[in-house]
mmCIF file of C-alpha atoms and ligand atoms in Angstrom:
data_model
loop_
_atom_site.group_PDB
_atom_site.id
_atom_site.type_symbol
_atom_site.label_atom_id
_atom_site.label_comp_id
_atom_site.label_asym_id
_atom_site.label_seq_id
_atom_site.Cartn_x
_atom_site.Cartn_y
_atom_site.Cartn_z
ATOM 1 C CA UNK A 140 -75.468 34.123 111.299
ATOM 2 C CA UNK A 141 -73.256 33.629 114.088
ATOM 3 C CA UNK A 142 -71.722 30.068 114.710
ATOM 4 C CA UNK A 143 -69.592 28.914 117.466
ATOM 5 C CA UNK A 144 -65.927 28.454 115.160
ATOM 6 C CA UNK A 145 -67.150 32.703 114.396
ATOM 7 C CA UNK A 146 -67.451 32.995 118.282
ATOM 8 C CA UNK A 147 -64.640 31.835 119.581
ATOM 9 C CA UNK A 148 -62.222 32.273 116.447
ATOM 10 C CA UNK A 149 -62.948 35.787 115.358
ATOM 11 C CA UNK A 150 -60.828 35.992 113.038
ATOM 12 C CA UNK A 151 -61.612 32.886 111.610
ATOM 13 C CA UNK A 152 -57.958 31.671 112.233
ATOM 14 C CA UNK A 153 -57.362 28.205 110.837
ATOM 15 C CA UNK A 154 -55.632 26.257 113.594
ATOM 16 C CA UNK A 155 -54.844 22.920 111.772
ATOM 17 C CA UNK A 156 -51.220 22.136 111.862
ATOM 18 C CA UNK A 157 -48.949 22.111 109.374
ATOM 19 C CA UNK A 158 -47.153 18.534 108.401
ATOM 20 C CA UNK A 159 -43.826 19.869 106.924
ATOM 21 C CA UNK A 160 -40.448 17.811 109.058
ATOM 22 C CA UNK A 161 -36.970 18.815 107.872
ATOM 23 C CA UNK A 162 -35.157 15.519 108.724
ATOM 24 C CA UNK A 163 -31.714 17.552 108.296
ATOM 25 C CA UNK A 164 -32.539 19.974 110.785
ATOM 26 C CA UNK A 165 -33.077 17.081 113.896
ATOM 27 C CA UNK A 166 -30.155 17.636 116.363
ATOM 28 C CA UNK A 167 -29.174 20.948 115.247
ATOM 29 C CA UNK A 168 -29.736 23.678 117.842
ATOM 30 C CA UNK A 169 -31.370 27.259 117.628
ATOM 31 C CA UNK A 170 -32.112 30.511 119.917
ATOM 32 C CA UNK A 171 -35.179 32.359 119.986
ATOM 33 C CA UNK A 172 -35.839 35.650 121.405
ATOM 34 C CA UNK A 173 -39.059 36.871 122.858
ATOM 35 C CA UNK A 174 -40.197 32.839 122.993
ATOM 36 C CA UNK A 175 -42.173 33.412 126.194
ATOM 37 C CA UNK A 176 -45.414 34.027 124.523
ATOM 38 C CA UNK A 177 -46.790 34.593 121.190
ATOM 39 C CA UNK A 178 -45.206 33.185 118.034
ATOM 40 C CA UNK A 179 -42.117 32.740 119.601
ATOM 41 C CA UNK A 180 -43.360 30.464 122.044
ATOM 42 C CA UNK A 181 -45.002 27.905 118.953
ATOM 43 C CA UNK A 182 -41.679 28.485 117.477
ATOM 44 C CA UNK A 183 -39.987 26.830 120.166
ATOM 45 C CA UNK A 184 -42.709 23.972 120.669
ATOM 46 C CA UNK A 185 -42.483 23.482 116.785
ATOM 47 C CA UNK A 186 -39.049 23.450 116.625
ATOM 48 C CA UNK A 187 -38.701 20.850 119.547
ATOM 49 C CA UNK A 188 -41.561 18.448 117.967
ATOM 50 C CA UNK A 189 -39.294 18.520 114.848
ATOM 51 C CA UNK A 190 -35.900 16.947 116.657
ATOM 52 C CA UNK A 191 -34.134 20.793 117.344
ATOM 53 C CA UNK A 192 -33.348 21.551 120.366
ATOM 54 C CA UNK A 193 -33.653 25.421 121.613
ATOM 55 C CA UNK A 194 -32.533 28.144 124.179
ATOM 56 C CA UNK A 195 -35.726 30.452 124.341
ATOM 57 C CA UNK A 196 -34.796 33.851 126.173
ATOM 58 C CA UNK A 197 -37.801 36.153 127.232
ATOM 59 C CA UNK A 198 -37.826 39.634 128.609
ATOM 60 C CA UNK A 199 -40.283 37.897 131.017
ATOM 61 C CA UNK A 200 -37.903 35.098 132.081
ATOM 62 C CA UNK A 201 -40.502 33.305 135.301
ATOM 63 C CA UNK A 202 -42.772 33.010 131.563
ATOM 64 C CA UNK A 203 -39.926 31.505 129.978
ATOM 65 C CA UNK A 204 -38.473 28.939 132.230
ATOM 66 C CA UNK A 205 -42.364 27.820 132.972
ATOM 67 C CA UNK A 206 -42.644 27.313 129.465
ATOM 68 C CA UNK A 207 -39.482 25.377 128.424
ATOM 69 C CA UNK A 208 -40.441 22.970 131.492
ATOM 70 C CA UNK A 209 -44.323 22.358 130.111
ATOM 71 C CA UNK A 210 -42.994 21.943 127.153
ATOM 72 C CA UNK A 211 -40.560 19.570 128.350
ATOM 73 C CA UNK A 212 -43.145 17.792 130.123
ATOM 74 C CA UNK A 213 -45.191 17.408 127.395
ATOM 75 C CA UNK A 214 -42.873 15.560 125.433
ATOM 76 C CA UNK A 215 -40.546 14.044 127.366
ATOM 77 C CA UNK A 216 -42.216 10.757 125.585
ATOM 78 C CA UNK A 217 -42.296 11.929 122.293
ATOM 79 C CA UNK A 218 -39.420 10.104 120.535
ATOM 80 C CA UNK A 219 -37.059 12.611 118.782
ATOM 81 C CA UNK A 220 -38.532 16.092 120.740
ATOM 82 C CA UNK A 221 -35.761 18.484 121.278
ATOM 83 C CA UNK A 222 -34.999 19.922 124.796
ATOM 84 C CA UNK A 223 -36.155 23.059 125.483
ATOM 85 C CA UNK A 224 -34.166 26.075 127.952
ATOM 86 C CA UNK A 225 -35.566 28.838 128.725
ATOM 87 C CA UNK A 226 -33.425 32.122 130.113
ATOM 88 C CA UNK A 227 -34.578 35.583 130.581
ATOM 89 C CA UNK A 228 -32.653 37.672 128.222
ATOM 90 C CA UNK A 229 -33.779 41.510 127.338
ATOM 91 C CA UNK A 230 -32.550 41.545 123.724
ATOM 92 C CA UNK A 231 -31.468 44.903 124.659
ATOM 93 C CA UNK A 232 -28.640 44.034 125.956
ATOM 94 C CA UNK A 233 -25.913 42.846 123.951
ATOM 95 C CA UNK A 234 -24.668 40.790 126.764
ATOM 96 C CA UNK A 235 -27.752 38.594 127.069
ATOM 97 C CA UNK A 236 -27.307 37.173 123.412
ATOM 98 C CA UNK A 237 -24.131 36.462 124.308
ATOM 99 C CA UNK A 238 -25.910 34.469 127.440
ATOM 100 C CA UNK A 239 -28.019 32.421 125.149
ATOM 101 C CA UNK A 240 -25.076 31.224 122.589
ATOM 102 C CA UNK A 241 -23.189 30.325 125.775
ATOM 103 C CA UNK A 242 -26.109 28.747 126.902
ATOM 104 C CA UNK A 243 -26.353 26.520 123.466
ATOM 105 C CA UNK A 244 -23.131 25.579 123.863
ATOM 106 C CA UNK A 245 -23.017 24.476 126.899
ATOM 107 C CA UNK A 246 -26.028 22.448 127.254
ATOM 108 C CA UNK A 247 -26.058 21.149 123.255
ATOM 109 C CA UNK A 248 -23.201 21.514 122.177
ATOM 110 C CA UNK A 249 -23.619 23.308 119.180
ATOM 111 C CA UNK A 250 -25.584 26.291 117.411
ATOM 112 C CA UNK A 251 -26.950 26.246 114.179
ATOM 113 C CA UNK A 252 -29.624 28.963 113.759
ATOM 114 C CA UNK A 253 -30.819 31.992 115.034
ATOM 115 C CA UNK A 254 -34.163 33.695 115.697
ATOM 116 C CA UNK A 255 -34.631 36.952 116.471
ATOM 117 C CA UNK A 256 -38.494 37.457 117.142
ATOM 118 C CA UNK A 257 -38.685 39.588 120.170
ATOM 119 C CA UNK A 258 -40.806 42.860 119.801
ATOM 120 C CA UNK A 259 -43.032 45.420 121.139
ATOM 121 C CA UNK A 260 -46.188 47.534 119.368
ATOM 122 C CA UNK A 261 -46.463 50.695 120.400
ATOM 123 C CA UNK A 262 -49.312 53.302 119.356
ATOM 124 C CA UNK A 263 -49.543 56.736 119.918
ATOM 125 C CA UNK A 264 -50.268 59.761 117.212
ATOM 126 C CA UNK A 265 -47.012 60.898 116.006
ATOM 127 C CA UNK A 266 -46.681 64.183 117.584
ATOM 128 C CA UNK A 267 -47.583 62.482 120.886
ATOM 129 C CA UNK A 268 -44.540 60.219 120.385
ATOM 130 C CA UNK A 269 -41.978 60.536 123.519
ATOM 131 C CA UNK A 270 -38.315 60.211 123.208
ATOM 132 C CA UNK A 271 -38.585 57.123 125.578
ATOM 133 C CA UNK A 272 -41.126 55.417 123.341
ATOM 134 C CA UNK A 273 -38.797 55.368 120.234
ATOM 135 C CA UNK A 274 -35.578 54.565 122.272
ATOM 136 C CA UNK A 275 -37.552 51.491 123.814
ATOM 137 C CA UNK A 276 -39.363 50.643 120.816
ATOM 138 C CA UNK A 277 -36.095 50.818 118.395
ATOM 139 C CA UNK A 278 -34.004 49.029 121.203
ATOM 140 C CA UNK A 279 -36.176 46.225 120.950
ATOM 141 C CA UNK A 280 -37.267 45.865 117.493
ATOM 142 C CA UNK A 281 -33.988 47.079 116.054
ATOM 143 C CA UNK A 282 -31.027 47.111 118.092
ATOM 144 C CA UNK A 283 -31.987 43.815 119.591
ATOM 145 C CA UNK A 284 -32.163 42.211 115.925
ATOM 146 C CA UNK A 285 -28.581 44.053 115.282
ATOM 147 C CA UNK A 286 -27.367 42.736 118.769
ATOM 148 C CA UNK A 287 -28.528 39.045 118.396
ATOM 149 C CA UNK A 288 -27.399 39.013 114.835
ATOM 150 C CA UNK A 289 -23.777 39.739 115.767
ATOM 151 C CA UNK A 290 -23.312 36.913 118.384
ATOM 152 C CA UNK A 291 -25.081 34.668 115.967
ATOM 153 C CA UNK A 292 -22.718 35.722 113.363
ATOM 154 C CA UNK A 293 -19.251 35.856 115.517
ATOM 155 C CA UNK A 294 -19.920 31.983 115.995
ATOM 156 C CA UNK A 295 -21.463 31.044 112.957
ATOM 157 C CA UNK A 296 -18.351 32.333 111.351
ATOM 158 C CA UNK A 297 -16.326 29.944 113.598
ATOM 159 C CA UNK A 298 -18.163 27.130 112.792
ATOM 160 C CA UNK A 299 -18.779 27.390 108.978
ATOM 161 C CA UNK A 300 -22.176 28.990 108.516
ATOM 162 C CA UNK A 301 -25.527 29.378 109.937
ATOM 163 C CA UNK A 302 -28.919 30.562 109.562
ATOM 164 C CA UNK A 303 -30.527 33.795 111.669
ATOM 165 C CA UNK A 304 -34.219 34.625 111.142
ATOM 166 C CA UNK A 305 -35.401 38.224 112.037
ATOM 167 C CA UNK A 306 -39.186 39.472 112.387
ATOM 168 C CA UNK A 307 -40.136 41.858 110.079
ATOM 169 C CA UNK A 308 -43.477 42.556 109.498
ATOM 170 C CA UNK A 309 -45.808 44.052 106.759
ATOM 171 C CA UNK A 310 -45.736 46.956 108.668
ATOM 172 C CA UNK A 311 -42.302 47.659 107.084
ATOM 173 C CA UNK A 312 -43.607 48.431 103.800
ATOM 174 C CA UNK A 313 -46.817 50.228 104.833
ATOM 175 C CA UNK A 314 -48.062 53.695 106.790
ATOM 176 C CA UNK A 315 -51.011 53.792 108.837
ATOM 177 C CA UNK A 316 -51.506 56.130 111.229
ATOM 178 C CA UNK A 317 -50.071 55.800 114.892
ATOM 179 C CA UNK A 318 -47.782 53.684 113.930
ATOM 180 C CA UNK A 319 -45.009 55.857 112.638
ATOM 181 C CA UNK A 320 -42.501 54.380 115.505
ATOM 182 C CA UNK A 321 -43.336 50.475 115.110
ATOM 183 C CA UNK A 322 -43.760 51.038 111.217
ATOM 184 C CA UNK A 323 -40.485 52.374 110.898
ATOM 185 C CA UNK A 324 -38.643 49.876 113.429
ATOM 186 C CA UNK A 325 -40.048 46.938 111.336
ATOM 187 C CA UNK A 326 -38.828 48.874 107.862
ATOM 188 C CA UNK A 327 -35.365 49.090 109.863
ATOM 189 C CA UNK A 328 -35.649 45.310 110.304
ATOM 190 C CA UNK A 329 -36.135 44.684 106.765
ATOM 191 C CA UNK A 330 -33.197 46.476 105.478
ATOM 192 C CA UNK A 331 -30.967 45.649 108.324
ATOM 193 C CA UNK A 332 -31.900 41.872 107.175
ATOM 194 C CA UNK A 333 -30.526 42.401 103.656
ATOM 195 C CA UNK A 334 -27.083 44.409 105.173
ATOM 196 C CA UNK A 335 -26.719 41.854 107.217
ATOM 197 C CA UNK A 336 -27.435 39.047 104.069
ATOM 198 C CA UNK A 337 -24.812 40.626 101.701
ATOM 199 C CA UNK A 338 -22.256 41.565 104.438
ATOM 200 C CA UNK A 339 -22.239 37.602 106.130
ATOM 201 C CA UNK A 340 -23.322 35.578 102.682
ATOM 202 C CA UNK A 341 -19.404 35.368 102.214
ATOM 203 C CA UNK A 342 -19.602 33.499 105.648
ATOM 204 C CA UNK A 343 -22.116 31.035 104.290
ATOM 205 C CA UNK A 344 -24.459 33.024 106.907
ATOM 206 C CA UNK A 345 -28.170 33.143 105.275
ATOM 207 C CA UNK A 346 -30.283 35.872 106.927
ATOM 208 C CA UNK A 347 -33.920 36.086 105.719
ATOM 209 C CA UNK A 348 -36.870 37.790 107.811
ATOM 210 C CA UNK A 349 -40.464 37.579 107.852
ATOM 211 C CA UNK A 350 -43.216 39.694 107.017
ATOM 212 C CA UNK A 351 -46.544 38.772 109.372
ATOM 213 C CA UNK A 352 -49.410 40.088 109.038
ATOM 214 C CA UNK A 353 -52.524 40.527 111.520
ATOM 215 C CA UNK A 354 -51.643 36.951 113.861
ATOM 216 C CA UNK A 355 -53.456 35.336 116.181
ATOM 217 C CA UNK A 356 -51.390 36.396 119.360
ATOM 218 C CA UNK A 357 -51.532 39.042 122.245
ATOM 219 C CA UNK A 358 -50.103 41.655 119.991
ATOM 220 C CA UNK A 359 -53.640 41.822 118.424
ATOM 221 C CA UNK A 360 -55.498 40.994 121.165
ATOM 222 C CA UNK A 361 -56.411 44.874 120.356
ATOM 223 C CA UNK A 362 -58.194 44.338 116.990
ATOM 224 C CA UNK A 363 -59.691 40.920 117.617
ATOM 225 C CA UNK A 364 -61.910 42.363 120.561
ATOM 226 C CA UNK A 365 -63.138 44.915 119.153
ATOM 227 C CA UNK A 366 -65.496 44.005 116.361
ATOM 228 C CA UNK A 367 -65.373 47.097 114.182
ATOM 229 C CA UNK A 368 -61.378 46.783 114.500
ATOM 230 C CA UNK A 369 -61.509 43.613 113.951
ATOM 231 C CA UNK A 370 -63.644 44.177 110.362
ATOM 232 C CA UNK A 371 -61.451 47.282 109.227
ATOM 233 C CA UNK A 372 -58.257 44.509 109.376
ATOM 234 C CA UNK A 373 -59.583 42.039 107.635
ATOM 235 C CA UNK A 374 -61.069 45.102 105.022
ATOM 236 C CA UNK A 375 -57.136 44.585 104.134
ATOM 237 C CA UNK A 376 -56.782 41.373 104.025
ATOM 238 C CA UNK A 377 -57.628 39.428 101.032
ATOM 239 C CA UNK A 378 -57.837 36.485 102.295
ATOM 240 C CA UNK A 379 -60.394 37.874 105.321
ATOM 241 C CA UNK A 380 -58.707 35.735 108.509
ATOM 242 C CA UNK A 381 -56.022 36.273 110.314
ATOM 243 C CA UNK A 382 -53.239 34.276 110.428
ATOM 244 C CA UNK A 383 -52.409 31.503 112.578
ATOM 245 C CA UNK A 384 -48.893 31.213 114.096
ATOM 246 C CA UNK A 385 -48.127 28.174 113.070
ATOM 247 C CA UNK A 386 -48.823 29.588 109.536
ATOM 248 C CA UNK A 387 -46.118 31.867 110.386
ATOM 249 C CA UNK A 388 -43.940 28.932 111.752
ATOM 250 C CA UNK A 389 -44.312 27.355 108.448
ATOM 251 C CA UNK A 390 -41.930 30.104 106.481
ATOM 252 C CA UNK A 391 -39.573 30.159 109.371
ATOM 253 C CA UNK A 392 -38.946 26.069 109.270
ATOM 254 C CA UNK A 393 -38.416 26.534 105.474
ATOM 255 C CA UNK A 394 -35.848 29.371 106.004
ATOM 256 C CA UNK A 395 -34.388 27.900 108.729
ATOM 257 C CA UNK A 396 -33.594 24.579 106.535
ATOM 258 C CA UNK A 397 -31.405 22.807 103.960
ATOM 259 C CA UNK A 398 -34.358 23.509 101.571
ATOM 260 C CA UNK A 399 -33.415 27.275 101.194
ATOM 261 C CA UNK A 400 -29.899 26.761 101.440
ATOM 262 C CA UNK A 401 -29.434 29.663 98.688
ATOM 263 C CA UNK A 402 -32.283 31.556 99.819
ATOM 264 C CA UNK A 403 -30.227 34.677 101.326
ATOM 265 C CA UNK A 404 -31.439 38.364 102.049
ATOM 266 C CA UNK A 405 -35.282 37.568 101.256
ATOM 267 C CA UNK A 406 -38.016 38.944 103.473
ATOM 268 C CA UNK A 407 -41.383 36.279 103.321
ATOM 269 C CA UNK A 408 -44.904 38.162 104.043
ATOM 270 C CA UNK A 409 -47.072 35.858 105.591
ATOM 271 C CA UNK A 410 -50.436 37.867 105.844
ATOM 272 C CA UNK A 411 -52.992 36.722 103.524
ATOM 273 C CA UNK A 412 -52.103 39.184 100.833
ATOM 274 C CA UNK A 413 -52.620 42.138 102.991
ATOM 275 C CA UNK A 414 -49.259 43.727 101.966
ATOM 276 C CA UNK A 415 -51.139 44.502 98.210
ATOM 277 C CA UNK A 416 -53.759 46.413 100.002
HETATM 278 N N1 LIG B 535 -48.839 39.352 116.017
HETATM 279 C C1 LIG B 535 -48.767 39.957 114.867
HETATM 280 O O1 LIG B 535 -49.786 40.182 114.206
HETATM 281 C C2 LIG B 535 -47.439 40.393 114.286
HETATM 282 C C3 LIG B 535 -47.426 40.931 113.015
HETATM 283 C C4 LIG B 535 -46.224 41.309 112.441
HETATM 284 C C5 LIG B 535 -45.040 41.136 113.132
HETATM 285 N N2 LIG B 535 -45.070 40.628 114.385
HETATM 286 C C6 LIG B 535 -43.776 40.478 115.061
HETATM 287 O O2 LIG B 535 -43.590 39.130 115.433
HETATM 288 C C7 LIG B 535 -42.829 39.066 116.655
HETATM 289 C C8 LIG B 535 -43.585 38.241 117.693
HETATM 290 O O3 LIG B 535 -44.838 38.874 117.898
HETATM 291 P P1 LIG B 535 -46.002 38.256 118.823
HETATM 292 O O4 LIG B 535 -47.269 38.603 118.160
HETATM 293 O O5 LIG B 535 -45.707 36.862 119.167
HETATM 294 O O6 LIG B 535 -45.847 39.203 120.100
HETATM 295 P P2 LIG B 535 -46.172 38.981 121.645
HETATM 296 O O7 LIG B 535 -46.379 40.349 122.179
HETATM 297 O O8 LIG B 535 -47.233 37.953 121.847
HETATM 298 O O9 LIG B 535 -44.796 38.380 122.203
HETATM 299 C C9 LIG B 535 -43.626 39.143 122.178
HETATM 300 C C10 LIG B 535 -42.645 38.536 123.170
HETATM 301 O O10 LIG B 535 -41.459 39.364 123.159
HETATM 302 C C11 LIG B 535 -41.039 39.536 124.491
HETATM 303 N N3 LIG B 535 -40.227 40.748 124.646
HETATM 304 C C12 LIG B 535 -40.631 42.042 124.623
HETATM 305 N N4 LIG B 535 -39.581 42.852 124.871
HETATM 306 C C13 LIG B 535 -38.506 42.058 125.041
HETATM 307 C C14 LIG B 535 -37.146 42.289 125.331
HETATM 308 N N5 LIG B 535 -36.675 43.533 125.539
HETATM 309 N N6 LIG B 535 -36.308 41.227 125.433
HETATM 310 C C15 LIG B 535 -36.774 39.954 125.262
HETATM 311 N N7 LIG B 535 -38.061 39.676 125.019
HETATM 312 C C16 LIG B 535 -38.910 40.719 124.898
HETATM 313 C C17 LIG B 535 -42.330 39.616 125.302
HETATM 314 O O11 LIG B 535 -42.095 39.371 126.689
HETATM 315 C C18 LIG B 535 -43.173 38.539 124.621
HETATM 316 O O12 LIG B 535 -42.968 37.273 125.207
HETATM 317 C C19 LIG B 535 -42.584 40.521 117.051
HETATM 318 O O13 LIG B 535 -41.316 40.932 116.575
HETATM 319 C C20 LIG B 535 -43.686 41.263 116.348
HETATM 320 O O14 LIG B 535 -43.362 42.627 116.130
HETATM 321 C C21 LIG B 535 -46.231 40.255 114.986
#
């Protein structure tokens, strides 16, 4: 039987939000990459509802600025909201981190934490793979994580300590098949997270990443429209839904706060078990 929640929510993603408020973390400041669209994009909104204000940068920066001003608008009333800005910044580019801190700064004052969520998903069998697919697809995923961490780290070390968040994803620790480039950006994710946790923990720098699963976003637009897709994911998934982003949002407000202040070089799945399977 088909209902209308099965219709319009494939997946079967559950959309209620999530009550958890850091009070510690109002008036601190973060940056998120890739916040144009996607998770990044409820990171920001989230973040901002809970008191923090944020520089989002986007590849896609007309998307970005659009969105730090709706989201501006929307709660301009909303006692405590955060400011949002919104800068295009291709995480690519080492100087466009540097951009974002400034921008931080500038406009807050401070910076406190650190997101690095920008990514691309490639697909292609692996001897079809092109030299410019793995340069673009490991410039993103990977040296854009390595780039953002080291201007988050340069200040963080001048100011005492801080908190960076990178996007992993279960795809680190699994294989499937054209997905050799994206699998192994996301494995180079996880590890660089734990370098990155032992060589900066002397810093009081915490760096943690996340492990998603299939999420409700663009990036799996692919598998939600297409219904035998859609039933071979959720095949590996034992909880059979995908995930919300919020639900993903829920891991990074915990990492990002006073509540895991010795919670250092950990990677959190957050994908219904599907990491088992
Ligand atoms: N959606 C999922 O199921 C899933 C699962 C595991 C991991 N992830 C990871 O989570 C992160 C967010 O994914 P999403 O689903 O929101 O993706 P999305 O495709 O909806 O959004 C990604 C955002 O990154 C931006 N971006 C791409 N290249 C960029 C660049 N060079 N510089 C700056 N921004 C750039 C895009 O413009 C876009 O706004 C990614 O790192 C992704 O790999 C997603």
């Amino acid at each position: 039987m088909t209902d209308l929640a099965s219709t319009t929510n494939p997946g079967r993603v559950d959309l209620s939000p999530l009550p958890a408020r850091n009070p510690e973390l109002v008036g601190r400041t973060a940056v998120i990459t890739g916040a144009g669209r996607g998770m990044g994009a409820l990171f920001l909104e989230e973040l901002a509802l809970r008191g923090v204000d944020v520089v989002g940068g986007d590849l896609d920066g007309t998307a970005m600025s659009d969105l730090a001003d709706k989201i501006n608008a929307n709660h301009s009333g909303t006692e405590g909201a955060g400011r949002v800005i919104g800068v295009a910044a291709d995480v690519t580019d080492p100087a466009a981190h540097d951009l974002m801190a400034e921008t931080a700064l500038r406009e807050f004052g401070r910076l406190d934490m650190w997101v690095n969520n920008a990514g691309v998903f490639p697909q292609a069998d692996f001897t079809d793979i092109t030299p410019e697919q793995l340069a673009a697809t490991y410039g993103v995923n990977v040296n854009g994580v390595a780039y953002g961490g080291q201007t988050a780290a340069r200040h963080f070390r001048s100011v005492g300590g801080g908190a960076i968040v990178n996007m992993a994803s279960v795809a680190a620790v699994r294989a499937r098949v054209t997905r050799a480039t994206y699998n192994s950006s996301k494995a180079a994710v996880k590890h660089l997270t734990t370098c990155m946790a032992v060589e900066l923990g002397p810093d009081n720098i915490r760096v943690n990443s996340i492990a998603p699963g299939f999420i409700d976003t663009e990036m799996t637009r692919w598998v939600q429209e297409d219904p035998a897709a859609l039933d071979k994911a959720l095949s590996t998934v034992p909880l059979r839904r995908l995930g919300a982003p919020v639900e993903v949002f829920a891991a990074l407000y915990f990492l990002l706060s006073d509540s895991a202040r010795y919670i250092t070089g950990a990677n959190i799945p957050v994908d219904g078990g599907s990491q088992h399977v």
